[in-house]
PDB file of C-alpha atoms in Angstrom:
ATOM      1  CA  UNK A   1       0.000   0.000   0.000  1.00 55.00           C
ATOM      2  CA  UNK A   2       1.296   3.684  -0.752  1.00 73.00           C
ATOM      3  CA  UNK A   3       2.370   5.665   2.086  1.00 88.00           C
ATOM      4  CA  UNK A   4       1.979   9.425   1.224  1.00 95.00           C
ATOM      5  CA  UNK A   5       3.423  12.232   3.424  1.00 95.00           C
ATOM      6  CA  UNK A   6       0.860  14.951   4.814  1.00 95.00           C
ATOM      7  CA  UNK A   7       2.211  17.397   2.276  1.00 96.00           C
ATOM      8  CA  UNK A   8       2.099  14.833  -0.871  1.00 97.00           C
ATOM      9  CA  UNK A   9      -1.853  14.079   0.566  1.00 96.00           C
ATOM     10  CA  UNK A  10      -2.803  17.536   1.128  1.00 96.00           C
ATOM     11  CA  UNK A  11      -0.688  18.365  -2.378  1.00 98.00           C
ATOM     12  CA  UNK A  12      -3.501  15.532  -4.263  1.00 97.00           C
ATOM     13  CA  UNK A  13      -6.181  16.780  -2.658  1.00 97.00           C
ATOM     14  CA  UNK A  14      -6.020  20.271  -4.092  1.00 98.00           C
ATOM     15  CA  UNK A  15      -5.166  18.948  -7.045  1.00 98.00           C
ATOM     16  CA  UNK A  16      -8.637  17.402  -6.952  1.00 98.00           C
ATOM     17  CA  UNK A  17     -10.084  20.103  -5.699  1.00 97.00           C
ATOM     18  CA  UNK A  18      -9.143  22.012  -8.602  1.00 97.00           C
ATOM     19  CA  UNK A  19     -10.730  19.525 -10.716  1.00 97.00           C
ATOM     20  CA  UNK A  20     -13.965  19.876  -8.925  1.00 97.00           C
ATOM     21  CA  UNK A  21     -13.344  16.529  -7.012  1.00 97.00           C
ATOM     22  CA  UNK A  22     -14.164  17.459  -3.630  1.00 96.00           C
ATOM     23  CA  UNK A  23     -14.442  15.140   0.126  1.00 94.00           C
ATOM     24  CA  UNK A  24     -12.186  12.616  -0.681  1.00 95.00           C
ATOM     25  CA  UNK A  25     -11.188  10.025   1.744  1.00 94.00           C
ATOM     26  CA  UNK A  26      -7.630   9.108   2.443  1.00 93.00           C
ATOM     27  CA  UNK A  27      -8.275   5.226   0.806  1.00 94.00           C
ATOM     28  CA  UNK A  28     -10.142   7.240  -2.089  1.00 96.00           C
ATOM     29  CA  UNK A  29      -6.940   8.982  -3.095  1.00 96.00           C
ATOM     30  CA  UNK A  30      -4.967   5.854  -2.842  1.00 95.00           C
ATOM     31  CA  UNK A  31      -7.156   4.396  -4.920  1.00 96.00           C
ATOM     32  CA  UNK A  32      -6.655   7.243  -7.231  1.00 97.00           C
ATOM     33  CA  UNK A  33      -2.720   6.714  -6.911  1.00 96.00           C
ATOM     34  CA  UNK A  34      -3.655   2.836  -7.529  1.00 95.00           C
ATOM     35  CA  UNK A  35      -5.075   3.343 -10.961  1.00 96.00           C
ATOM     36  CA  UNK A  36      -3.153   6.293 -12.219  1.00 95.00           C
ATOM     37  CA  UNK A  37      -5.527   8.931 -12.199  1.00 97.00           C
ATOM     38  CA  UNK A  38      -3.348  10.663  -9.487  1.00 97.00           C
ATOM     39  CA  UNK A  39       0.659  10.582  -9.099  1.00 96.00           C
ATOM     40  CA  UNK A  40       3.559  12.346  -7.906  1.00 97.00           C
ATOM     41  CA  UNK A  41       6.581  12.603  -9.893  1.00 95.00           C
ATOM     42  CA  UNK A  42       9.103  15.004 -10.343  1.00 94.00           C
ATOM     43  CA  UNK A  43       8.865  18.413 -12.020  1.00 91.00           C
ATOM     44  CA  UNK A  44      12.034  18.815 -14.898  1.00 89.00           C
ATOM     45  CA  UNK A  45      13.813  21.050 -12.382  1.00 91.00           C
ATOM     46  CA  UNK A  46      13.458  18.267  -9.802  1.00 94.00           C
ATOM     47  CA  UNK A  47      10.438  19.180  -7.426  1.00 95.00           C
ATOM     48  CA  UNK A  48       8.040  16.991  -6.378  1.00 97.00           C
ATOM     49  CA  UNK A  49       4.861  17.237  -7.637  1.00 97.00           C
ATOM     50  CA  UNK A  50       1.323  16.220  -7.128  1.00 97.00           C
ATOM     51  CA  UNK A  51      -0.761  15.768 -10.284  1.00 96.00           C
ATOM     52  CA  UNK A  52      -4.055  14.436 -11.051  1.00 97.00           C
ATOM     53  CA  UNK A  53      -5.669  14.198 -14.587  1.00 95.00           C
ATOM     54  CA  UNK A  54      -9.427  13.930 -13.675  1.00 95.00           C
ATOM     55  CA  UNK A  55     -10.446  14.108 -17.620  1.00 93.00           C
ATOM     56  CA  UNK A  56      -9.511  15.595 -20.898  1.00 89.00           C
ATOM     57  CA  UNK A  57     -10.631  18.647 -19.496  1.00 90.00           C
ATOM     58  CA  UNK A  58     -10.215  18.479 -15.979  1.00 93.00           C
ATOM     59  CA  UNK A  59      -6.124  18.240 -14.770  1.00 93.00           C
ATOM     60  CA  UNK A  60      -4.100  20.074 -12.456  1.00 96.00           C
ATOM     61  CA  UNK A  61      -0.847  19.782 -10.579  1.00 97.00           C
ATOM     62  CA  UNK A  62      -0.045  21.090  -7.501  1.00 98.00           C
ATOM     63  CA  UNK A  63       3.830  21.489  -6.002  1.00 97.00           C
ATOM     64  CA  UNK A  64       4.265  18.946  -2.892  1.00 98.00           C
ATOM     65  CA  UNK A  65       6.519  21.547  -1.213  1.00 97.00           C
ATOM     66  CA  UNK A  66       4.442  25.081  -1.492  1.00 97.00           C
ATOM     67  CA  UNK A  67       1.190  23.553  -2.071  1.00 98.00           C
ATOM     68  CA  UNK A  68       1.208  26.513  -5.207  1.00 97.00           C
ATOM     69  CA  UNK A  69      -1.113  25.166  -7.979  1.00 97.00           C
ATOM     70  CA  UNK A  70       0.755  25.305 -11.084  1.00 95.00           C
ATOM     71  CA  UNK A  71      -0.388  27.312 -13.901  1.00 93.00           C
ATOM     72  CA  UNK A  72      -1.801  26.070 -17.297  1.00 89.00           C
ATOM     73  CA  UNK A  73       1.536  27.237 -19.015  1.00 91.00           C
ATOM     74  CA  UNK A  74       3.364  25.283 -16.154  1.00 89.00           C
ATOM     75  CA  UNK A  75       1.708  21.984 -17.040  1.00 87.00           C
ATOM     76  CA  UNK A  76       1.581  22.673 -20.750  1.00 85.00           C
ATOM     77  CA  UNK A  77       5.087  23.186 -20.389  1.00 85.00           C
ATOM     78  CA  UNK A  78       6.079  20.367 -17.997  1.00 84.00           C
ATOM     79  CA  UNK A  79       3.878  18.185 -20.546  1.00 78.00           C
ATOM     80  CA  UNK A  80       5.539  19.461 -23.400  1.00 77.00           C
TER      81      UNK A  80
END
């Protein structure tokens, strides 16, 4: 089973929260981590960071150490 640290859990669930995915419970987000719709990998500059693609539409990523969202350009970037 995953282990997450509080900032890596509280990182996903803003993530999801800025997907519109709202009261989810600690096994939820596991879950999430399970299948792939969540994760936490590193940035290209080496930060860790907590992303979640909830649909085409839907994704966000959110930086495990500030808890800053990152922008659009950020991901498209980072994606890119």
């Amino acid at each position: 089973m995953t282990k997450l640290t509080d900032n890596e859990a509280t990182a996903i669930r803003k993530a999801f929260d800025a997907c519109d995915v709202y009261d989810l419970t600690y096994d939820d987000i596991i879950g999430y981590l399970d299948d792939g719709t969540a994760s936490i990998n590193e940035d290209r500059i080496g930060r860790d960071v907590a992303w979640v693609i909830w649909s085409e539409t839907k994704q966000a990523a959110v930086y495990v150490d500030t808890l800053q969202e990152m922008s659009k350009d950020e991901i498209e970037k980072e994606l890119c």
